[in-house]
């Protein structure tokens, strides 16, 4: 069972390509479903909810002009970028690899299996450290 899941996961495209394919799919679905009236109502205001065609000139312009404010207003993105920068500096300076070696050298036999699992997880995150 796990082997099948791994093979399926290996067949998935690169995350960037997957994101772009899903973006294009949403754009196409919005263009196809915009003329259809689903008669949905907003639960708080009672206003009709309509599908907006995202492939019109105005919507594509809004998509491109609002991209930077949307990213800068998303607070977790800043934290993630700073964390990635810190991990990158720590990895390239050798700090992560040295820390993992030190952790394994101090590990007793009783804790060896869980620590090796932890080191494997950390090494997977910091690709060259393990």
CSV table of C-alpha atoms in Angstrom, one decimal:
chain,number,residue,atom,x,y,z
A,1,UNK,CA,0.0,0.0,0.0
A,2,UNK,CA,2.7,2.4,1.0
A,3,UNK,CA,4.7,1.6,-2.2
A,4,UNK,CA,1.6,2.5,-4.3
A,5,UNK,CA,1.3,5.8,-2.5
A,6,UNK,CA,5.0,6.6,-3.1
A,7,UNK,CA,4.7,5.8,-6.8
A,8,UNK,CA,1.6,8.0,-7.1
A,9,UNK,CA,3.5,10.8,-5.2
A,10,UNK,CA,6.5,10.5,-7.5
A,11,UNK,CA,4.2,10.9,-10.6
A,12,UNK,CA,3.0,14.3,-9.3
A,13,UNK,CA,4.5,17.3,-11.2
A,14,UNK,CA,6.7,19.9,-9.6
A,15,UNK,CA,4.7,22.0,-7.1
A,16,UNK,CA,5.2,25.2,-9.1
A,17,UNK,CA,3.8,23.4,-12.2
A,18,UNK,CA,1.0,22.0,-10.2
A,19,UNK,CA,0.2,25.5,-8.9
A,20,UNK,CA,0.2,26.9,-12.4
A,21,UNK,CA,-2.0,24.1,-13.7
A,22,UNK,CA,-4.5,24.7,-10.9
A,23,UNK,CA,-4.5,28.4,-11.5
A,24,UNK,CA,-5.2,27.9,-15.2
A,25,UNK,CA,-8.0,25.4,-14.3
A,26,UNK,CA,-9.6,28.0,-12.0
A,27,UNK,CA,-9.4,30.7,-14.7
A,28,UNK,CA,-11.0,28.4,-17.3
A,29,UNK,CA,-13.7,27.2,-14.9
A,30,UNK,CA,-14.5,30.8,-14.0
A,31,UNK,CA,-14.8,31.7,-17.7
A,32,UNK,CA,-17.1,28.7,-18.4
A,33,UNK,CA,-19.3,29.1,-15.4
A,34,UNK,CA,-19.6,32.9,-15.3
A,35,UNK,CA,-22.8,32.9,-17.5
A,36,UNK,CA,-24.5,30.3,-15.3
A,37,UNK,CA,-26.7,31.6,-12.4
A,38,UNK,CA,-26.4,29.4,-9.4
A,39,UNK,CA,-28.7,31.6,-7.3
A,40,UNK,CA,-26.4,31.4,-4.2
A,41,UNK,CA,-26.7,34.0,-1.5
A,42,UNK,CA,-24.2,35.4,0.9
A,43,UNK,CA,-25.3,34.1,4.4
A,44,UNK,CA,-24.7,37.4,6.2
A,45,UNK,CA,-25.7,40.0,3.6
A,46,UNK,CA,-28.2,38.1,1.5
A,47,UNK,CA,-26.6,39.5,-1.6
A,48,UNK,CA,-26.4,37.2,-4.7
A,49,UNK,CA,-23.1,35.5,-5.2
A,50,UNK,CA,-22.0,35.3,-8.8
A,51,UNK,CA,-19.1,33.7,-10.5
A,52,UNK,CA,-16.7,36.3,-12.0
A,53,UNK,CA,-15.0,35.6,-15.3
A,54,UNK,CA,-11.3,35.9,-14.3
A,55,UNK,CA,-10.2,35.9,-18.0
A,56,UNK,CA,-11.6,39.4,-18.8
A,57,UNK,CA,-9.2,42.2,-19.3
A,58,UNK,CA,-10.3,44.0,-16.1
A,59,UNK,CA,-9.9,40.9,-14.0
A,60,UNK,CA,-6.5,40.0,-15.4
A,61,UNK,CA,-5.4,43.6,-14.8
A,62,UNK,CA,-6.7,43.4,-11.2
A,63,UNK,CA,-4.9,40.1,-10.7
A,64,UNK,CA,-1.5,41.5,-11.8
A,65,UNK,CA,-1.8,44.9,-10.0
A,66,UNK,CA,-3.1,43.4,-6.7
A,67,UNK,CA,-0.5,40.6,-6.6
A,68,UNK,CA,2.1,42.4,-4.5
A,69,UNK,CA,-0.4,43.9,-2.0
A,70,UNK,CA,-2.0,40.5,-1.5
A,71,UNK,CA,1.4,38.8,-0.9
A,72,UNK,CA,2.6,41.6,1.5
A,73,UNK,CA,-0.7,41.6,3.4
A,74,UNK,CA,-0.5,37.8,4.0
A,75,UNK,CA,1.3,37.9,7.4
A,76,UNK,CA,2.5,34.3,7.5
A,77,UNK,CA,4.5,34.7,4.3
A,78,UNK,CA,7.0,37.1,6.0
A,79,UNK,CA,7.6,34.6,8.8
A,80,UNK,CA,8.1,31.8,6.3
A,81,UNK,CA,10.5,33.8,4.2
A,82,UNK,CA,12.6,34.8,7.2
A,83,UNK,CA,12.7,31.2,8.4
A,84,UNK,CA,13.7,30.0,5.0
A,85,UNK,CA,16.5,32.6,4.9
A,86,UNK,CA,17.7,31.5,8.3
A,87,UNK,CA,17.6,27.8,7.4
A,88,UNK,CA,19.5,28.5,4.2
A,89,UNK,CA,22.2,30.5,6.0
A,90,UNK,CA,22.5,27.8,8.7
A,91,UNK,CA,22.7,25.0,6.1
A,92,UNK,CA,25.3,26.7,3.9
A,93,UNK,CA,27.4,27.7,6.9
A,94,UNK,CA,27.5,24.0,8.0
A,95,UNK,CA,25.7,24.7,11.3
A,96,UNK,CA,22.9,22.2,10.7
A,97,UNK,CA,25.3,19.4,9.6
A,98,UNK,CA,27.5,20.0,12.7
A,99,UNK,CA,24.5,20.1,15.0
A,100,UNK,CA,23.2,16.9,13.6
A,101,UNK,CA,26.6,15.2,14.0
A,102,UNK,CA,26.8,16.5,17.6
A,103,UNK,CA,23.3,15.3,18.4
A,104,UNK,CA,24.0,11.8,17.1
A,105,UNK,CA,27.3,11.6,19.0
A,106,UNK,CA,25.6,12.4,22.3
A,107,UNK,CA,22.7,10.0,21.8
A,108,UNK,CA,22.5,7.0,24.1
A,109,UNK,CA,21.5,3.5,22.8
A,110,UNK,CA,18.0,3.8,24.3
A,111,UNK,CA,17.2,7.0,22.3
A,112,UNK,CA,19.1,6.1,19.1
A,113,UNK,CA,16.0,5.1,17.0
A,114,UNK,CA,13.9,8.2,17.8
A,115,UNK,CA,16.9,10.5,17.3
A,116,UNK,CA,17.8,8.9,14.0
A,117,UNK,CA,14.2,9.5,12.9
A,118,UNK,CA,14.4,13.1,14.0
A,119,UNK,CA,17.7,13.6,12.2
A,120,UNK,CA,16.2,12.0,9.0
A,121,UNK,CA,13.3,14.5,9.2
A,122,UNK,CA,15.7,17.4,9.7
A,123,UNK,CA,18.0,16.2,7.0
A,124,UNK,CA,15.1,15.9,4.6
A,125,UNK,CA,14.2,19.6,5.3
A,126,UNK,CA,17.8,20.7,5.0
A,127,UNK,CA,18.7,18.6,2.0
A,128,UNK,CA,22.5,18.4,2.1
A,129,UNK,CA,22.8,18.2,5.9
A,130,UNK,CA,22.2,14.4,6.3
